[in-house]
Every structure is written in structure tokens, then in C-alpha cells.
Amino acid sequence: MTPGVRPEAGTARATLVLAPNANPMTLDGTNTWLLAEPGARRAVVVDPGPLDEGHLRTVLRAAEERDLRIAQILLTHGHFDHSEGAPRLAELTGAPVRALDPRYRLGSEGLAGGDVVEVDGLRLDVVATPGHSGDSLCFVLPADRAVLTGDTILGRGTTVVAHPDGRLGDYLDTLHRLHGLTEREEVTAVLPGHGPVPADAAAIVAFYLAHREQRLAQVRAAVAAGDRTAAEVVDRVYADVDPAVRFAAEMSVRAQLDYLDAEA
């Protein structure tokens, strides 16, 4: 098996190709997903990842080993660690790039919540999931009862609400939407944009909701104690935060402060 390709981490229709861009924000690296119906000739790639020629060639080899041609490239959102390699992969394959934000599209078709993507029997239902970013989408793979979550839900730890584009109210609505999918057992597997595949989809969504409620309570308490700036709140609430990701904690706190201001 080609290094970087991890079929055991996915489903019958989803194969993980891990990008070599590990850092404190991307965890083990960006998870690029190669999707195809068993026996099909055409495939879909979700989140090509960074502009790394070796990684993109690995994605191509993973498809070629199964006699697949990449027919569409989809983006969960436009952050560069998910999207930067998309134009180059499009050049290598001739496939269009589809995204919610027109800035990241190549070709005539975009993506929006409620859309259905079908390629050689493979079906993906597009779900609008703003919050981490304004343009975040998730893709439900009904045949595997799986959802590809990008940065909306990670395989380890929690995600950042990337203020000001990301908004906490939107993110809470998104988590409740995903919770509904797991509650109805339409989704039993989460295929994240970073980190390992969680063992229990319902449990990870419930954890994310509980974590957000806990953080909001902590931020409310910090404001009541006199903290006014995001930096002051981070000093109190995220006292043990890794300095490498402190900026991300401050972004999330700004989103929480905006949410609390709107609540008042």
C-alpha cells in the first residue's frame, strides 16, 4: 500500500490519504478523503489539502491503484490546509473544484446545503454547517452512514470558531444539526478533516456540545469577574493553553464574547 494511504481508517467508500503537514493546528495533518462506490470507475476527492506535490501524487496513486479517475474535487471550506492543493489537483486530473465560496471554485458548479453530489453511484448529501468558518460544509455519505466534517468536528480535541468569519451561534446550530443526524442514526461514523476517526459519532457530537456549553459558562464567569478583552479571558479560562495555539483560543473567545453580547 502506498505510504500515507490508510484505507483501514475509512469506510467501504472512503479512503484516507494523510497529508504531511502535521502541526499544532492540523494535528497529524490534513485528512484528504478519496470516495468511490465499490466497482465504480470515477471518484471524488474531498479536501486535497496543502499544495504539496508529493501528497497530491499520493492521492492520484491511491485512485490509480483502484483504476479510478478523479471526477470531482470538493472542499469542506476554504482554509488553506484544506484547499491550497485543489487547483493543482484539478490541473493534474481535469476535475472541477466545487465549494460554497466562489473564490475557491474551478468550474461552473458550486456547492450549497441541500445539494446532492452523485458520481458513478456514489451519493453525497451536502449539509450547510457554518460556525468554524462561514463557508463550512459537511458531506453525508448515506450508504456508509458517515459524515465528512472538515474542521467542524475533529478526530482529537476540539475545533476553533475562527472569528470573525466563524460565529458561535452558527456553530451551536450546526452541532445540533449533526446531533440530530446521529440521534436518528442517519450518521454513525464521523470522518474528520484532522485527527483519527472517532470510535462513536454520537458520543463525539455530544462531547462537542457539552464542551461548548462548559466554555460559555467559563467565559460568562470571567466577564462577571471583570475580564473584558479576549486576552484577559484566555489568561483565566485557557490558562494551560499551548502558546503555539493561543491565537486560536483568542479567536474562539472573541466569538464567545460576541455571542454573549448578542444574548444580553
Phi, psi and omega in degrees: 000139180299132177304139181095341180268127186230076182297333181292342182274353186250222181227188179300334185245354186235124178243132180272132170238112187273125178282147182273055182234041181297137173195177184301335180271327183264000182060239183283351185130175178281133175274110171268133183248126174258119187242134176200146173289139177307130179084358181283167178253345182238151186228167176240139172248130175251123177061082179298343176088204184286168175280084181231109187301320180297317179296315181295323176293325176296319177300316179297317180296321179300322177289315183296325179299338179250016180056042180251143171252131180285117187257334179215147176240123182244146178243131173289330176187175191269001180303139194300330182289351175252329193248341190302324182278355186297314180300321179291319178296323176298320178296320182287333188246340187079006182278147175286159174251123182246134182206163175291315182279121182302337181296338185253004182273147167229111186121180189272343186256135172259203177219148175206158177305137182097345177291156173236128177256125180231126179221111177050046177090343176284133178238133174232128175262125183272128181241125175289123184224059180294161178144295173303315172218165180291337185255016185289135175234152167242156181237117178271131177254088190301323184297334178252003184049046182237156175229131175269120194252357183055233178263002181295319172225130180259165179279349179207136181074203180231163183267170179259142169271107192279073179300141008270349180294317176279142182230135186294319179302317177298319183294320177297319176299319179298314180297322177294324177297315179293324177300320177298321179296319180286324180296322179277000181060026170286337177230125176237357180222137174252126176249098190278168177279344177211148175085176183287162176287123180297149182288333188219109184297314181298319182294320182290323177293317178298320178298316180298318178297314180296320179298316180296319178297319180296315180296320179298318178298320179293320180291319175304315181295322179295318178295318178297331180278356176113355178291138182237328182260160177300321180298318179295318179295318179298319179302325183272313190272326182246047188302331183257019183295141175297127180306332181293337182240015179301322180302325179290321176298320179294323176299314180297321179294319177302319177297321178291320178296319176298319180296317180292324176299317181291331179289329189294000000 
